[in-house]
PDB file of C-alpha atoms in Angstrom:
ATOM      1  CA  ASP A   1      -5.605   6.777  15.752  1.00 68.00           C
ATOM      2  CA  VAL A   2      -6.651   4.763  12.655  1.00 63.00           C
ATOM      3  CA  LYS A   3      -6.325   0.418  13.309  1.00 90.00           C
ATOM      4  CA  VAL A   4      -6.088  -1.878  10.761  1.00 96.00           C
ATOM      5  CA  THR A   5      -5.367  -5.568  12.873  1.00 96.00           C
ATOM      6  CA  GLN A   6      -4.647  -8.735  10.894  1.00 96.00           C
ATOM      7  CA  SER A   7      -5.257 -11.855  12.522  1.00 91.00           C
ATOM      8  CA  SER A   8      -1.573 -13.228  12.672  1.00 92.00           C
ATOM      9  CA  ARG A   9       1.574 -12.221  12.422  1.00 94.00           C
ATOM     10  CA  TYR A  10       3.083 -15.120  11.246  1.00 96.00           C
ATOM     11  CA  LEU A  11       1.124 -18.242  10.298  1.00 97.00           C
ATOM     12  CA  VAL A  12       2.146 -21.658   9.081  1.00 98.00           C
ATOM     13  CA  LYS A  13       0.217 -24.494   7.010  1.00 97.00           C
ATOM     14  CA  ARG A  14       0.278 -27.158   5.386  1.00 98.00           C
ATOM     15  CA  THR A  15      -0.308 -27.386   1.437  1.00 98.00           C
ATOM     16  CA  GLY A  16      -3.781 -28.586   1.004  1.00 97.00           C
ATOM     17  CA  GLU A  17      -5.161 -26.498   3.683  1.00 97.00           C
ATOM     18  CA  LYS A  18      -7.572 -24.458   3.683  1.00 97.00           C
ATOM     19  CA  VAL A  19      -6.757 -20.514   5.591  1.00 97.00           C
ATOM     20  CA  PHE A  20      -8.541 -18.265   6.620  1.00 97.00           C
ATOM     21  CA  LEU A  21      -6.334 -14.784   6.916  1.00 98.00           C
ATOM     22  CA  GLU A  22      -8.575 -11.880   8.879  1.00 97.00           C
ATOM     23  CA  CYS A  23      -8.176  -7.986   8.917  1.00 97.00           C
ATOM     24  CA  VAL A  24     -10.726  -5.631  10.857  1.00 97.00           C
ATOM     25  CA  GLN A  25     -10.721  -1.830  10.716  1.00 96.00           C
ATOM     26  CA  ASP A  26     -12.153   0.357  13.377  1.00 95.00           C
ATOM     27  CA  MET A  27     -12.782   3.163  11.293  1.00 91.00           C
ATOM     28  CA  ASP A  28     -16.223   2.811   9.672  1.00 93.00           C
ATOM     29  CA  HIS A  29     -14.354   2.318   6.059  1.00 92.00           C
ATOM     30  CA  GLU A  30     -16.286   1.632   2.981  1.00 92.00           C
ATOM     31  CA  ASN A  31     -13.477   0.378   1.282  1.00 92.00           C
ATOM     32  CA  MET A  32     -11.138  -2.536   2.366  1.00 94.00           C
ATOM     33  CA  PHE A  33      -8.222  -4.490   0.249  1.00 95.00           C
ATOM     34  CA  TRP A  34      -6.259  -7.568   0.647  1.00 97.00           C
ATOM     35  CA  TYR A  35      -2.825  -7.342  -1.160  1.00 96.00           C
ATOM     36  CA  ARG A  36       0.102  -9.914  -1.236  1.00 96.00           C
ATOM     37  CA  GLN A  37       4.194  -8.944  -1.124  1.00 95.00           C
ATOM     38  CA  ASP A  38       6.611 -10.811  -2.869  1.00 94.00           C
ATOM     39  CA  PRO A  39      10.399  -9.825  -2.953  1.00 89.00           C
ATOM     40  CA  GLY A  40      11.080  -8.341  -6.894  1.00 84.00           C
ATOM     41  CA  LEU A  41       7.556  -8.204  -7.333  1.00 85.00           C
ATOM     42  CA  GLY A  42       6.083  -5.419  -4.886  1.00 86.00           C
ATOM     43  CA  LEU A  43       2.719  -5.528  -3.791  1.00 90.00           C
ATOM     44  CA  ARG A  44       0.035  -6.799  -6.039  1.00 92.00           C
ATOM     45  CA  LEU A  45      -3.729  -6.506  -5.689  1.00 92.00           C
ATOM     46  CA  ILE A  46      -5.466  -9.260  -4.578  1.00 95.00           C
ATOM     47  CA  TYR A  47      -9.197  -8.423  -3.747  1.00 95.00           C
ATOM     48  CA  PHE A  48     -11.037  -5.545  -2.859  1.00 93.00           C
ATOM     49  CA  SER A  49     -14.168  -4.291  -1.185  1.00 94.00           C
ATOM     50  CA  TYR A  50     -16.218  -1.530  -1.634  1.00 91.00           C
ATOM     51  CA  ASP A  51     -19.195  -2.531   0.451  1.00 91.00           C
ATOM     52  CA  VAL A  52     -20.752  -5.447   2.712  1.00 94.00           C
ATOM     53  CA  LYS A  53     -21.125  -8.288   0.912  1.00 92.00           C
ATOM     54  CA  MET A  54     -19.082  -6.547  -2.533  1.00 92.00           C
ATOM     55  CA  LYS A  55     -16.006  -7.790  -3.707  1.00 93.00           C
ATOM     56  CA  GLU A  56     -14.097  -7.041  -7.052  1.00 92.00           C
ATOM     57  CA  LYS A  57     -10.530  -8.877  -8.384  1.00 93.00           C
ATOM     58  CA  GLY A  58      -7.549  -7.620  -8.070  1.00 91.00           C
ATOM     59  CA  ASP A  59      -4.417  -8.618 -10.219  1.00 89.00           C
ATOM     60  CA  ILE A  60      -4.007 -12.009  -9.108  1.00 95.00           C
ATOM     61  CA  PRO A  61      -6.994 -13.111  -7.866  1.00 96.00           C
ATOM     62  CA  GLU A  62      -6.598 -17.073  -8.987  1.00 96.00           C
ATOM     63  CA  GLY A  63      -6.556 -19.274  -5.420  1.00 96.00           C
ATOM     64  CA  TYR A  64      -8.146 -17.120  -3.473  1.00 98.00           C
ATOM     65  CA  SER A  65     -11.876 -15.944  -2.286  1.00 97.00           C
ATOM     66  CA  VAL A  66     -12.627 -13.558   0.218  1.00 97.00           C
ATOM     67  CA  SER A  67     -15.814 -12.571   2.690  1.00 97.00           C
ATOM     68  CA  ARG A  68     -16.910  -9.283   3.843  1.00 97.00           C
ATOM     69  CA  GLU A  69     -20.646 -10.046   5.837  1.00 97.00           C
ATOM     70  CA  LYS A  70     -19.434  -6.998   8.330  1.00 97.00           C
ATOM     71  CA  LYS A  71     -18.262  -3.708   7.351  1.00 96.00           C
ATOM     72  CA  GLU A  72     -14.974  -3.585   9.656  1.00 97.00           C
ATOM     73  CA  ARG A  73     -14.136  -7.481   8.822  1.00 97.00           C
ATOM     74  CA  PHE A  74     -12.928  -8.517   5.408  1.00 98.00           C
ATOM     75  CA  SER A  75     -11.089 -12.010   5.093  1.00 98.00           C
ATOM     76  CA  LEU A  76      -9.214 -13.637   2.780  1.00 98.00           C
ATOM     77  CA  ILE A  77      -9.591 -17.262   2.484  1.00 98.00           C
ATOM     78  CA  LEU A  78      -7.071 -19.889   0.412  1.00 97.00           C
ATOM     79  CA  GLU A  79      -9.540 -22.820  -0.134  1.00 94.00           C
ATOM     80  CA  SER A  80      -6.302 -25.143  -0.607  1.00 97.00           C
ATOM     81  CA  ALA A  81      -3.243 -23.633  -0.116  1.00 97.00           C
ATOM     82  CA  SER A  82      -0.260 -24.453  -1.915  1.00 98.00           C
ATOM     83  CA  THR A  83       3.372 -23.597  -1.503  1.00 97.00           C
ATOM     84  CA  ASN A  84       3.429 -20.547  -4.157  1.00 97.00           C
ATOM     85  CA  GLN A  85       0.814 -18.799  -1.787  1.00 98.00           C
ATOM     86  CA  THR A  86       3.469 -18.509   0.536  1.00 98.00           C
ATOM     87  CA  SER A  87       3.910 -14.400   1.030  1.00 97.00           C
ATOM     88  CA  MET A  88       3.413 -11.758   3.000  1.00 97.00           C
ATOM     89  CA  TYR A  89      -0.565 -10.246   3.456  1.00 98.00           C
ATOM     90  CA  LEU A  90      -1.545  -7.125   3.783  1.00 97.00           C
ATOM     91  CA  CYS A  91      -4.810  -6.213   4.089  1.00 97.00           C
ATOM     92  CA  ALA A  92      -5.661  -1.988   4.052  1.00 95.00           C
ATOM     93  CA  SER A  93      -8.521   0.363   4.516  1.00 94.00           C
ATOM     94  CA  ILE A  94      -9.914   3.514   2.812  1.00 90.00           C
ATOM     95  CA  SER A  95     -12.920   5.915   3.163  1.00 86.00           C
ATOM     96  CA  THR A  96     -14.404   6.940   0.228  1.00 81.00           C
ATOM     97  CA  ARG A  97     -13.135  10.086  -1.260  1.00 76.00           C
ATOM     98  CA  ALA A  98     -10.105   9.957   1.549  1.00 79.00           C
ATOM     99  CA  TYR A  99      -6.712   9.859   0.133  1.00 84.00           C
ATOM    100  CA  GLU A 100      -5.065   8.049   2.409  1.00 88.00           C
ATOM    101  CA  GLN A 101      -5.299   3.753   2.975  1.00 91.00           C
ATOM    102  CA  TYR A 102      -4.540   2.327   5.877  1.00 94.00           C
ATOM    103  CA  PHE A 103      -2.495  -0.683   6.056  1.00 96.00           C
ATOM    104  CA  GLY A 104      -2.397  -3.590   8.757  1.00 96.00           C
ATOM    105  CA  PRO A 105       1.245  -5.182   9.559  1.00 94.00           C
ATOM    106  CA  GLY A 106       0.598  -8.501   7.519  1.00 96.00           C
ATOM    107  CA  THR A 107       0.580 -11.433   8.153  1.00 97.00           C
ATOM    108  CA  ARG A 108       3.355 -13.754   6.792  1.00 97.00           C
ATOM    109  CA  LEU A 109       2.186 -17.244   5.924  1.00 98.00           C
ATOM    110  CA  THR A 110       4.154 -20.296   4.961  1.00 98.00           C
ATOM    111  CA  VAL A 111       2.942 -22.922   3.171  1.00 98.00           C
ATOM    112  CA  THR A 112       5.087 -26.155   3.593  1.00 97.00           C
TER     113      THR A 112
ATOM    114  CA  ASP B   1      -3.277   2.703 -14.433  1.00 57.00           C
ATOM    115  CA  ALA B   2      -0.520   4.895 -15.577  1.00 62.00           C
ATOM    116  CA  LYS B   3       3.102   3.894 -14.630  1.00 86.00           C
ATOM    117  CA  THR B   4       5.803   5.569 -12.636  1.00 92.00           C
ATOM    118  CA  THR B   5       9.799   5.098 -12.527  1.00 94.00           C
ATOM    119  CA  GLN B   6      11.846   5.526  -9.415  1.00 96.00           C
ATOM    120  CA  PRO B   7      15.227   4.815  -8.984  1.00 96.00           C
ATOM    121  CA  ASN B   8      15.870   0.890  -7.531  1.00 95.00           C
ATOM    122  CA  SER B   9      18.150   2.693  -3.861  1.00 97.00           C
ATOM    123  CA  MET B  10      19.069   5.770  -2.763  1.00 97.00           C
ATOM    124  CA  GLU B  11      21.677   6.879  -0.089  1.00 97.00           C
ATOM    125  CA  SER B  12      21.984   9.818   2.263  1.00 96.00           C
ATOM    126  CA  ASN B  13      23.359  10.799   5.595  1.00 96.00           C
ATOM    127  CA  GLU B  14      21.595  11.296   8.674  1.00 96.00           C
ATOM    128  CA  GLU B  15      20.117  15.201   8.856  1.00 96.00           C
ATOM    129  CA  GLU B  16      20.658  15.959   5.424  1.00 96.00           C
ATOM    130  CA  PRO B  17      18.006  16.354   2.788  1.00 96.00           C
ATOM    131  CA  VAL B  18      16.528  13.983   0.501  1.00 97.00           C
ATOM    132  CA  HIS B  19      15.148  14.115  -2.722  1.00 98.00           C
ATOM    133  CA  LEU B  20      13.667  11.029  -3.969  1.00 98.00           C
ATOM    134  CA  PRO B  21      12.663  11.429  -7.779  1.00 97.00           C
ATOM    135  CA  CYS B  22       9.471   9.606  -9.638  1.00 97.00           C
ATOM    136  CA  ASN B  23       9.292  10.006 -13.379  1.00 96.00           C
ATOM    137  CA  HIS B  24       5.416   9.658 -14.353  1.00 93.00           C
ATOM    138  CA  SER B  25       5.442  10.720 -18.175  1.00 92.00           C
ATOM    139  CA  THR B  26       1.457   8.905 -19.353  1.00 90.00           C
ATOM    140  CA  ILE B  27       0.279  10.795 -16.253  1.00 90.00           C
ATOM    141  CA  SER B  28      -3.618  12.111 -17.107  1.00 87.00           C
ATOM    142  CA  GLY B  29      -5.410  15.110 -15.964  1.00 86.00           C
ATOM    143  CA  THR B  30      -7.129  12.969 -13.399  1.00 85.00           C
ATOM    144  CA  ASP B  31      -4.504  11.304 -11.819  1.00 88.00           C
ATOM    145  CA  TYR B  32      -3.138  12.633  -8.539  1.00 90.00           C
ATOM    146  CA  ILE B  33       0.260  11.308  -7.261  1.00 93.00           C
ATOM    147  CA  HIS B  34       0.635   9.777  -3.782  1.00 94.00           C
ATOM    148  CA  TRP B  35       3.637   8.753  -2.334  1.00 96.00           C
ATOM    149  CA  TYR B  36       3.596   6.203   0.347  1.00 96.00           C
ATOM    150  CA  ARG B  37       6.783   4.239   2.495  1.00 97.00           C
ATOM    151  CA  GLN B  38       7.220   1.233   3.968  1.00 96.00           C
ATOM    152  CA  LEU B  39       9.573   0.544   6.845  1.00 95.00           C
ATOM    153  CA  PRO B  40      10.556  -2.512   7.655  1.00 91.00           C
ATOM    154  CA  SER B  41       8.734  -5.204   8.664  1.00 89.00           C
ATOM    155  CA  GLN B  42       5.464  -2.899   8.604  1.00 92.00           C
ATOM    156  CA  GLY B  43       2.735  -2.323   6.206  1.00 94.00           C
ATOM    157  CA  PRO B  44       2.985   0.916   3.950  1.00 95.00           C
ATOM    158  CA  GLU B  45       2.189   4.141   5.265  1.00 95.00           C
ATOM    159  CA  TYR B  46       0.252   7.618   3.385  1.00 94.00           C
ATOM    160  CA  VAL B  47       2.981  10.293   3.180  1.00 96.00           C
ATOM    161  CA  ILE B  48       1.687  12.775   0.982  1.00 96.00           C
ATOM    162  CA  HIS B  49      -0.143  13.602  -2.478  1.00 94.00           C
ATOM    163  CA  GLY B  50      -0.945  16.116  -4.789  1.00 94.00           C
ATOM    164  CA  LEU B  51      -2.570  16.991  -8.039  1.00 92.00           C
ATOM    165  CA  THR B  52      -0.362  19.675  -9.465  1.00 92.00           C
ATOM    166  CA  SER B  53       0.791  22.321  -6.519  1.00 90.00           C
ATOM    167  CA  ASN B  54       3.250  21.826  -4.293  1.00 93.00           C
ATOM    168  CA  VAL B  55       2.269  19.888  -1.061  1.00 94.00           C
ATOM    169  CA  ASN B  56       3.722  20.329   2.250  1.00 95.00           C
ATOM    170  CA  ASN B  57       3.028  17.997   5.723  1.00 93.00           C
ATOM    171  CA  ARG B  58       4.940  16.867   9.028  1.00 91.00           C
ATOM    172  CA  MET B  59       6.756  14.427   7.119  1.00 91.00           C
ATOM    173  CA  ALA B  60       7.541  15.491   4.155  1.00 96.00           C
ATOM    174  CA  SER B  61       7.410  17.957   1.078  1.00 97.00           C
ATOM    175  CA  LEU B  62       6.426  17.508  -2.350  1.00 98.00           C
ATOM    176  CA  ALA B  63       7.604  18.946  -5.431  1.00 97.00           C
ATOM    177  CA  ILE B  64       5.409  18.385  -8.793  1.00 97.00           C
ATOM    178  CA  ALA B  65       6.911  19.636 -12.252  1.00 96.00           C
ATOM    179  CA  GLU B  66       4.608  22.116 -14.234  1.00 95.00           C
ATOM    180  CA  ASP B  67       4.221  19.592 -17.166  1.00 95.00           C
ATOM    181  CA  ARG B  68       3.335  16.821 -14.163  1.00 95.00           C
ATOM    182  CA  LYS B  69       5.489  14.189 -15.758  1.00 95.00           C
ATOM    183  CA  SER B  70       7.536  14.293 -12.673  1.00 96.00           C
ATOM    184  CA  SER B  71       7.493  14.769  -9.336  1.00 97.00           C
ATOM    185  CA  THR B  72      10.005  14.964  -6.181  1.00 97.00           C
ATOM    186  CA  LEU B  73       9.274  14.059  -2.634  1.00 98.00           C
ATOM    187  CA  ILE B  74      11.646  16.074  -0.220  1.00 98.00           C
ATOM    188  CA  LEU B  75      12.226  14.476   3.020  1.00 97.00           C
ATOM    189  CA  HIS B  76      14.217  18.144   4.711  1.00 94.00           C
ATOM    190  CA  ARG B  77      16.028  16.559   7.241  1.00 94.00           C
ATOM    191  CA  ALA B  78      16.600  12.598   7.305  1.00 95.00           C
ATOM    192  CA  THR B  79      16.611  10.413  10.071  1.00 96.00           C
ATOM    193  CA  LEU B  80      17.571   6.767  10.563  1.00 96.00           C
ATOM    194  CA  ARG B  81      13.839   6.119  10.886  1.00 95.00           C
ATOM    195  CA  ASP B  82      13.191   7.572   7.436  1.00 97.00           C
ATOM    196  CA  ALA B  83      14.969   4.680   6.154  1.00 97.00           C
ATOM    197  CA  ALA B  84      12.180   2.551   4.180  1.00 97.00           C
ATOM    198  CA  VAL B  85      11.228   1.591   0.255  1.00 96.00           C
ATOM    199  CA  TYR B  86       9.140   4.591  -0.600  1.00 97.00           C
ATOM    200  CA  TYR B  87       6.395   4.215  -3.693  1.00 96.00           C
ATOM    201  CA  CYS B  88       5.319   6.924  -6.072  1.00 95.00           C
ATOM    202  CA  ILE B  89       1.289   6.105  -7.121  1.00 92.00           C
ATOM    203  CA  LEU B  90      -0.548   7.512  -9.343  1.00 89.00           C
ATOM    204  CA  ARG B  91      -4.060   7.524  -8.345  1.00 83.00           C
ATOM    205  CA  ASP B  92      -7.300   8.102 -10.508  1.00 72.00           C
ATOM    206  CA  ASP B  93      -9.590   9.756  -7.948  1.00 62.00           C
ATOM    207  CA  VAL B  94     -12.691  10.372  -9.972  1.00 56.00           C
ATOM    208  CA  GLN B  95     -13.344   6.333 -10.597  1.00 54.00           C
ATOM    209  CA  GLY B  96     -13.775   5.535  -6.862  1.00 55.00           C
ATOM    210  CA  ALA B  97     -12.351   2.324  -4.910  1.00 56.00           C
ATOM    211  CA  GLN B  98      -9.055   4.031  -4.407  1.00 68.00           C
ATOM    212  CA  LYS B  99      -6.981   1.366  -5.698  1.00 75.00           C
ATOM    213  CA  LEU B 100      -3.498   1.649  -5.595  1.00 82.00           C
ATOM    214  CA  VAL B 101      -1.010  -0.071  -7.978  1.00 81.00           C
ATOM    215  CA  PHE B 102       2.334  -0.531  -6.410  1.00 86.00           C
ATOM    216  CA  GLY B 103       5.669  -0.256  -8.219  1.00 86.00           C
ATOM    217  CA  GLN B 104       9.008  -1.107  -6.615  1.00 88.00           C
ATOM    218  CA  GLY B 105       9.625   1.477  -5.363  1.00 94.00           C
ATOM    219  CA  THR B 106      13.023   3.326  -3.892  1.00 96.00           C
ATOM    220  CA  ARG B 107      14.742   1.797  -1.200  1.00 96.00           C
ATOM    221  CA  LEU B 108      16.505   4.440   0.644  1.00 98.00           C
ATOM    222  CA  THR B 109      19.345   3.967   3.042  1.00 97.00           C
ATOM    223  CA  ILE B 110      20.088   6.909   5.574  1.00 97.00           C
ATOM    224  CA  ASN B 111      24.089   6.745   7.270  1.00 96.00           C
ATOM    225  CA  PRO B 112      24.493   8.151  10.285  1.00 94.00           C
TER     226      PRO B 112
END
């Protein structure tokens, strides 16, 4: 079974803290994605990566950065967390020219 | 990205067929129609996809209109486990990176 795992299911951080969300996939997928999901707004793409050390901005990259040092790992970084970044964060991966994108279980981040 | 339109919610009874509609009048010739669903407290999961012909798999069937401006996801015999938000997504598989643009989806309720 393809597995996309995320480091935490629930996370509580304070405003101004630096936050790392980790995602690991075990299927040697080239492409990895970070989304956030908010009520009424659906899933929105933050960043994606199509190869190691490569990254592309999605629709809402402001306030976020990413790191992809190894093929299996894609990290989302909140340099200085703010309350409007309280959300569900979902990681996904897919093999190039495949059709099925695999999602992790999500991390519910609360910034107080 | 071409847009899709789905009803906000639908309701059905257990063991009955469910037809989930999706309109995509601005679909381009290279857009595939993908369906994902999101069960409560989980990340989205792939259901089915197609280009022009109707498609069947173990989870569902996809009926695509001849002009490709609409499609219908068919669950042949709904169970309580099928209660989820269903997303209809257009994806241009030519461009690579396999980005998915999620709309609001249809929240499906299954009554026992």
